[in-house]
Amino acid sequence: MMVDEQRLPENNVQQIELLTGTEDSYGGVRVEIKNRMDSDVFGDVLRASISQWRQKGTKGVWIKLPIQHANLVEAAVKEGFWYHHAEPNYLMLVLWIPKTAHTLPANASHRVGIGAFVINSKGEVLVVQENSGRFKGTGVWKLPTGVVNEGEDICTAAIREVEEETGWMAVEEYAAQPFVKKNPLFDSIANICLAKKDMKYTGLSPFSATSSSGKTNILYFNNQDLKQPLSSGNQA
């Protein structure tokens, strides 16, 4: 943010501080509060700012409120803002100005989990028994699983989880467990393990690619089918 002194329109000769921010690509504006402010003063500034944004045709307003400025939350809520998401050190507030249903995206609500299987030349798959959680004390052997860390590549996460846990079992023995057979997801994974052992499944392989904006992305797909889609003109 910051706060600018600008003249209000509509024949008002009084000067007032207005919030300024960065316009996004969707007709909105993003503001970050950095300076301490009295809540009453903030309410006046916010109302004037909303009036100007409305005249400009601004749609969504995002206000990032660091935790040290939590005293301003009530004033923002009174002006129609609602909570979008919160992190340990800030709260994100949003307002939709048009008199239409808002199109603001919901906050991310998913965590990426991984499960990995490693097969050696003896036809054994790496399995573990949990010391805590759902499978503790059940006697079920399962594949190493875990959660991908923020910013971590999914393949890197799989390798990390495998390195953290050990224990070998014959693939057929793993796949024959009653729990695995009764659980469609686990049973499907076991079938992939068996196909992998028989060299009938190449798995998903990571390929580095560059988007139109120049950002590096990773594509995951079965590289066994790489040549066919490219030669036929289809996208992978």
mmCIF file of C-alpha atoms in Angstrom:
data_model
loop_
_atom_site.group_PDB
_atom_site.id
_atom_site.type_symbol
_atom_site.label_atom_id
_atom_site.label_comp_id
_atom_site.label_asym_id
_atom_site.label_seq_id
_atom_site.Cartn_x
_atom_site.Cartn_y
_atom_site.Cartn_z
ATOM 1 C CA MET A 1 0.000 0.000 0.000
ATOM 2 C CA MET A 2 0.409 3.124 0.592
ATOM 3 C CA VAL A 3 -1.681 6.016 1.403
ATOM 4 C CA ASP A 4 -1.806 8.854 -1.111
ATOM 5 C CA GLU A 5 -3.291 12.290 -0.797
ATOM 6 C CA GLN A 6 -5.747 12.767 -3.654
ATOM 7 C CA ARG A 7 -8.588 15.193 -4.276
ATOM 8 C CA LEU A 8 -12.068 13.742 -4.061
ATOM 9 C CA PRO A 9 -14.333 14.330 -7.072
ATOM 10 C CA GLU A 10 -17.875 15.675 -7.105
ATOM 11 C CA ASN A 11 -16.977 19.263 -6.167
ATOM 12 C CA ASN A 12 -15.445 18.259 -2.834
ATOM 13 C CA VAL A 13 -12.516 20.591 -2.141
ATOM 14 C CA GLN A 14 -11.333 18.645 0.906
ATOM 15 C CA GLN A 15 -8.260 16.499 0.478
ATOM 16 C CA ILE A 16 -8.263 12.998 1.908
ATOM 17 C CA GLU A 17 -5.822 10.147 1.984
ATOM 18 C CA LEU A 18 -6.748 7.258 -0.289
ATOM 19 C CA LEU A 19 -5.453 3.714 -0.312
ATOM 20 C CA THR A 20 -3.406 2.810 -3.338
ATOM 21 C CA GLY A 21 -2.383 -0.585 -4.532
ATOM 22 C CA THR A 22 -1.463 -2.682 -7.527
ATOM 23 C CA GLU A 23 -4.021 -3.382 -10.228
ATOM 24 C CA ASP A 24 -4.279 -7.020 -11.246
ATOM 25 C CA SER A 25 -5.163 -8.575 -14.600
ATOM 26 C CA TYR A 26 -8.816 -9.146 -13.672
ATOM 27 C CA GLY A 27 -10.028 -5.618 -12.985
ATOM 28 C CA GLY A 28 -9.139 -5.745 -9.318
ATOM 29 C CA VAL A 29 -6.688 -4.044 -7.008
ATOM 30 C CA ARG A 30 -4.391 -5.398 -4.300
ATOM 31 C CA VAL A 31 -3.521 -3.296 -1.278
ATOM 32 C CA GLU A 32 -1.081 -4.076 1.516
ATOM 33 C CA ILE A 33 -1.324 -2.141 4.764
ATOM 34 C CA LYS A 34 2.146 -1.299 6.028
ATOM 35 C CA ASN A 35 1.693 1.697 8.342
ATOM 36 C CA ARG A 36 -0.084 1.830 11.660
ATOM 37 C CA MET A 37 -3.422 3.604 11.554
ATOM 38 C CA ASP A 38 -6.289 4.412 13.903
ATOM 39 C CA SER A 39 -9.286 2.226 13.097
ATOM 40 C CA ASP A 40 -11.660 5.206 12.765
ATOM 41 C CA VAL A 41 -9.287 6.972 10.412
ATOM 42 C CA PHE A 42 -8.863 3.741 8.430
ATOM 43 C CA GLY A 43 -12.638 3.452 8.091
ATOM 44 C CA ASP A 44 -12.855 6.962 6.581
ATOM 45 C CA VAL A 45 -9.938 6.292 4.240
ATOM 46 C CA LEU A 46 -11.410 2.952 3.181
ATOM 47 C CA ARG A 47 -14.837 4.422 2.389
ATOM 48 C CA ALA A 48 -13.284 7.153 0.260
ATOM 49 C CA SER A 49 -11.070 4.631 -1.494
ATOM 50 C CA ILE A 50 -14.007 2.325 -2.254
ATOM 51 C CA SER A 51 -15.869 5.290 -3.736
ATOM 52 C CA GLN A 52 -12.985 6.025 -6.062
ATOM 53 C CA TRP A 53 -12.524 2.353 -6.999
ATOM 54 C CA ARG A 54 -16.226 2.130 -7.798
ATOM 55 C CA GLN A 55 -15.979 5.136 -10.133
ATOM 56 C CA LYS A 56 -12.994 3.544 -11.856
ATOM 57 C CA GLY A 57 -14.913 0.305 -12.420
ATOM 58 C CA THR A 58 -12.723 -1.742 -10.099
ATOM 59 C CA LYS A 59 -14.215 -5.150 -9.342
ATOM 60 C CA GLY A 60 -12.407 -7.015 -6.579
ATOM 61 C CA VAL A 61 -10.399 -5.400 -3.809
ATOM 62 C CA TRP A 62 -7.830 -7.423 -1.895
ATOM 63 C CA ILE A 63 -6.393 -6.040 1.330
ATOM 64 C CA LYS A 64 -3.449 -7.815 2.911
ATOM 65 C CA LEU A 65 -3.517 -6.999 6.603
ATOM 66 C CA PRO A 66 -0.392 -7.963 8.584
ATOM 67 C CA ILE A 67 -1.083 -9.302 12.042
ATOM 68 C CA GLN A 68 0.310 -6.171 13.692
ATOM 69 C CA HIS A 69 -2.558 -4.202 12.134
ATOM 70 C CA ALA A 70 -5.336 -6.501 13.367
ATOM 71 C CA ASN A 71 -7.066 -3.473 14.927
ATOM 72 C CA LEU A 72 -8.268 -2.546 11.418
ATOM 73 C CA VAL A 73 -10.251 -5.728 10.779
ATOM 74 C CA GLU A 74 -13.530 -4.482 12.246
ATOM 75 C CA ALA A 75 -13.457 -1.280 10.186
ATOM 76 C CA ALA A 76 -12.912 -3.279 6.992
ATOM 77 C CA VAL A 77 -15.706 -5.737 7.792
ATOM 78 C CA LYS A 78 -18.103 -2.823 8.369
ATOM 79 C CA GLU A 79 -17.399 -1.701 4.809
ATOM 80 C CA GLY A 80 -18.344 -5.104 3.420
ATOM 81 C CA PHE A 81 -15.017 -6.931 3.342
ATOM 82 C CA TRP A 82 -14.891 -10.608 4.262
ATOM 83 C CA TYR A 83 -12.133 -13.048 5.135
ATOM 84 C CA HIS A 84 -10.559 -14.805 2.180
ATOM 85 C CA HIS A 85 -7.722 -16.638 3.911
ATOM 86 C CA ALA A 86 -5.251 -16.294 6.739
ATOM 87 C CA GLU A 87 -1.626 -17.184 7.285
ATOM 88 C CA PRO A 88 0.354 -17.043 10.545
ATOM 89 C CA ASN A 89 1.437 -13.448 9.915
ATOM 90 C CA TYR A 90 -1.379 -11.865 7.872
ATOM 91 C CA LEU A 91 -5.079 -11.883 6.995
ATOM 92 C CA MET A 92 -6.381 -11.399 3.452
ATOM 93 C CA LEU A 93 -9.653 -9.480 3.185
ATOM 94 C CA VAL A 94 -11.685 -9.133 -0.011
ATOM 95 C CA LEU A 95 -14.528 -6.978 -1.312
ATOM 96 C CA TRP A 96 -16.551 -7.327 -4.510
ATOM 97 C CA ILE A 97 -17.744 -3.903 -5.632
ATOM 98 C CA PRO A 98 -20.141 -4.616 -8.566
ATOM 99 C CA LYS A 99 -23.726 -5.555 -7.777
ATOM 100 C CA THR A 100 -23.265 -8.971 -9.320
ATOM 101 C CA ALA A 101 -22.238 -12.393 -8.037
ATOM 102 C CA HIS A 102 -18.517 -12.238 -7.315
ATOM 103 C CA THR A 103 -16.004 -14.236 -9.322
ATOM 104 C CA LEU A 104 -13.179 -14.110 -6.801
ATOM 105 C CA PRO A 105 -11.324 -17.435 -6.644
ATOM 106 C CA ALA A 106 -11.561 -19.486 -3.476
ATOM 107 C CA ASN A 107 -8.445 -19.955 -1.407
ATOM 108 C CA ALA A 108 -6.365 -23.052 -2.101
ATOM 109 C CA SER A 109 -7.769 -25.856 0.024
ATOM 110 C CA HIS A 110 -5.823 -28.947 -0.953
ATOM 111 C CA ARG A 111 -2.612 -30.604 0.053
ATOM 112 C CA VAL A 112 -0.776 -32.862 -2.373
ATOM 113 C CA GLY A 113 -0.050 -36.324 -1.035
ATOM 114 C CA ILE A 114 2.208 -38.902 -2.630
ATOM 115 C CA GLY A 115 2.617 -42.649 -2.489
ATOM 116 C CA ALA A 116 5.675 -44.323 -3.974
ATOM 117 C CA PHE A 117 6.671 -47.854 -4.816
ATOM 118 C CA VAL A 118 10.193 -49.135 -5.391
ATOM 119 C CA ILE A 119 10.826 -52.595 -6.832
ATOM 120 C CA ASN A 120 14.198 -54.286 -6.752
ATOM 121 C CA SER A 121 15.612 -56.995 -8.997
ATOM 122 C CA LYS A 122 14.291 -59.686 -6.627
ATOM 123 C CA GLY A 123 10.691 -58.690 -7.286
ATOM 124 C CA GLU A 124 10.344 -57.073 -3.873
ATOM 125 C CA VAL A 125 8.509 -53.816 -3.209
ATOM 126 C CA LEU A 126 9.391 -51.342 -0.474
ATOM 127 C CA VAL A 127 6.708 -51.359 2.233
ATOM 128 C CA VAL A 128 6.226 -49.932 5.720
ATOM 129 C CA GLN A 129 4.093 -50.342 8.819
ATOM 130 C CA GLU A 130 2.911 -47.174 10.481
ATOM 131 C CA ASN A 131 3.908 -46.275 14.037
ATOM 132 C CA SER A 132 0.988 -43.860 14.216
ATOM 133 C CA GLY A 133 -2.137 -43.008 12.261
ATOM 134 C CA ARG A 134 -4.922 -45.052 10.750
ATOM 135 C CA PHE A 135 -2.912 -48.255 10.176
ATOM 136 C CA LYS A 136 -1.070 -48.358 13.508
ATOM 137 C CA GLY A 137 -1.325 -51.812 15.049
ATOM 138 C CA THR A 138 -3.313 -53.270 12.134
ATOM 139 C CA GLY A 139 -0.461 -55.354 10.717
ATOM 140 C CA VAL A 140 -1.068 -53.857 7.278
ATOM 141 C CA TRP A 141 1.992 -53.297 5.132
ATOM 142 C CA LYS A 142 1.660 -50.219 2.935
ATOM 143 C CA LEU A 143 3.645 -48.195 0.448
ATOM 144 C CA PRO A 144 5.600 -45.176 1.717
ATOM 145 C CA THR A 145 3.312 -42.161 1.688
ATOM 146 C CA GLY A 146 3.499 -38.572 2.780
ATOM 147 C CA VAL A 147 2.712 -34.960 1.957
ATOM 148 C CA VAL A 148 4.530 -32.860 -0.606
ATOM 149 C CA ASN A 149 6.218 -29.883 1.028
ATOM 150 C CA GLU A 150 5.487 -26.370 -0.177
ATOM 151 C CA GLY A 151 7.426 -25.711 -3.372
ATOM 152 C CA GLU A 152 8.668 -29.304 -3.559
ATOM 153 C CA ASP A 153 8.578 -31.232 -6.831
ATOM 154 C CA ILE A 154 6.345 -34.281 -6.605
ATOM 155 C CA CYS A 155 9.138 -36.639 -7.723
ATOM 156 C CA THR A 156 11.506 -35.173 -5.150
ATOM 157 C CA ALA A 157 8.837 -35.714 -2.499
ATOM 158 C CA ALA A 158 8.419 -39.351 -3.518
ATOM 159 C CA ILE A 159 12.161 -39.961 -3.266
ATOM 160 C CA ARG A 160 12.324 -38.261 0.114
ATOM 161 C CA GLU A 161 9.502 -40.364 1.547
ATOM 162 C CA VAL A 162 11.108 -43.558 0.255
ATOM 163 C CA GLU A 163 14.428 -42.653 1.840
ATOM 164 C CA GLU A 164 12.709 -41.992 5.160
ATOM 165 C CA GLU A 165 11.102 -45.433 5.342
ATOM 166 C CA THR A 166 12.405 -48.936 4.648
ATOM 167 C CA GLY A 167 11.241 -52.580 4.543
ATOM 168 C CA TRP A 168 11.098 -55.024 1.612
ATOM 169 C CA MET A 169 8.289 -57.434 0.721
ATOM 170 C CA ALA A 170 7.515 -59.547 -2.343
ATOM 171 C CA VAL A 171 5.183 -57.641 -4.674
ATOM 172 C CA GLU A 172 2.782 -60.586 -4.851
ATOM 173 C CA GLU A 173 2.666 -60.800 -1.054
ATOM 174 C CA TYR A 174 1.925 -57.097 -0.773
ATOM 175 C CA ALA A 175 -0.813 -57.285 -3.409
ATOM 176 C CA ALA A 176 -2.398 -60.345 -1.758
ATOM 177 C CA GLN A 177 -3.042 -58.662 1.586
ATOM 178 C CA PRO A 178 -6.783 -58.759 2.436
ATOM 179 C CA PHE A 179 -6.854 -55.042 3.170
ATOM 180 C CA VAL A 180 -5.296 -54.249 -0.198
ATOM 181 C CA LYS A 181 -7.695 -56.536 -2.083
ATOM 182 C CA LYS A 182 -10.742 -54.974 -0.398
ATOM 183 C CA ASN A 183 -9.650 -51.379 -1.002
ATOM 184 C CA PRO A 184 -10.084 -50.333 -4.672
ATOM 185 C CA LEU A 185 -7.430 -47.626 -4.491
ATOM 186 C CA PHE A 186 -4.809 -49.850 -2.849
ATOM 187 C CA ASP A 187 -5.725 -52.720 -5.162
ATOM 188 C CA SER A 188 -5.220 -50.522 -8.227
ATOM 189 C CA ILE A 189 -1.825 -49.420 -6.932
ATOM 190 C CA ALA A 190 -0.871 -53.049 -6.318
ATOM 191 C CA ASN A 191 -1.814 -53.919 -9.876
ATOM 192 C CA ILE A 192 0.440 -51.126 -11.122
ATOM 193 C CA CYS A 193 3.240 -52.575 -8.992
ATOM 194 C CA LEU A 194 2.732 -55.987 -10.569
ATOM 195 C CA ALA A 195 2.648 -54.480 -14.063
ATOM 196 C CA LYS A 196 5.807 -52.528 -13.284
ATOM 197 C CA LYS A 197 7.553 -55.713 -12.201
ATOM 198 C CA ASP A 198 6.623 -57.366 -15.491
ATOM 199 C CA MET A 199 7.894 -54.329 -17.446
ATOM 200 C CA LYS A 200 4.387 -53.583 -18.702
ATOM 201 C CA TYR A 201 4.135 -50.138 -17.151
ATOM 202 C CA THR A 202 6.583 -47.259 -17.577
ATOM 203 C CA GLY A 203 4.888 -44.937 -15.135
ATOM 204 C CA LEU A 204 4.572 -41.187 -15.190
ATOM 205 C CA SER A 205 7.807 -39.415 -16.056
ATOM 206 C CA PRO A 206 8.618 -35.730 -15.464
ATOM 207 C CA PHE A 207 9.491 -33.600 -18.492
ATOM 208 C CA SER A 208 10.590 -29.990 -18.210
ATOM 209 C CA ALA A 209 8.663 -27.560 -20.418
ATOM 210 C CA THR A 210 8.402 -23.798 -20.795
ATOM 211 C CA SER A 211 5.084 -21.964 -20.877
ATOM 212 C CA SER A 212 4.269 -19.029 -23.169
ATOM 213 C CA SER A 213 5.209 -16.654 -20.337
ATOM 214 C CA GLY A 214 8.646 -18.239 -20.033
ATOM 215 C CA LYS A 215 7.890 -20.018 -16.774
ATOM 216 C CA THR A 216 9.336 -23.489 -16.360
ATOM 217 C CA ASN A 217 6.723 -26.197 -15.753
ATOM 218 C CA ILE A 218 6.853 -29.948 -15.319
ATOM 219 C CA LEU A 219 4.655 -32.259 -17.386
ATOM 220 C CA TYR A 220 3.909 -35.712 -15.991
ATOM 221 C CA PHE A 221 2.785 -38.413 -18.392
ATOM 222 C CA ASN A 222 3.510 -41.909 -19.555
ATOM 223 C CA ASN A 223 6.625 -41.575 -21.688
ATOM 224 C CA GLN A 224 5.797 -44.845 -23.460
ATOM 225 C CA ASP A 225 3.209 -42.840 -25.375
ATOM 226 C CA LEU A 226 5.492 -39.867 -26.038
ATOM 227 C CA LYS A 227 6.221 -40.505 -29.716
ATOM 228 C CA GLN A 228 2.687 -41.328 -30.798
ATOM 229 C CA PRO A 229 0.981 -38.103 -29.536
ATOM 230 C CA LEU A 230 3.734 -35.895 -30.915
ATOM 231 C CA SER A 231 3.698 -37.536 -34.331
ATOM 232 C CA SER A 232 -0.082 -37.323 -34.604
ATOM 233 C CA GLY A 233 -0.176 -33.676 -33.612
ATOM 234 C CA ASN A 234 -2.045 -34.247 -30.353
ATOM 235 C CA GLN A 235 -1.017 -32.589 -27.151
ATOM 236 C CA ALA A 236 0.438 -34.728 -24.360
#
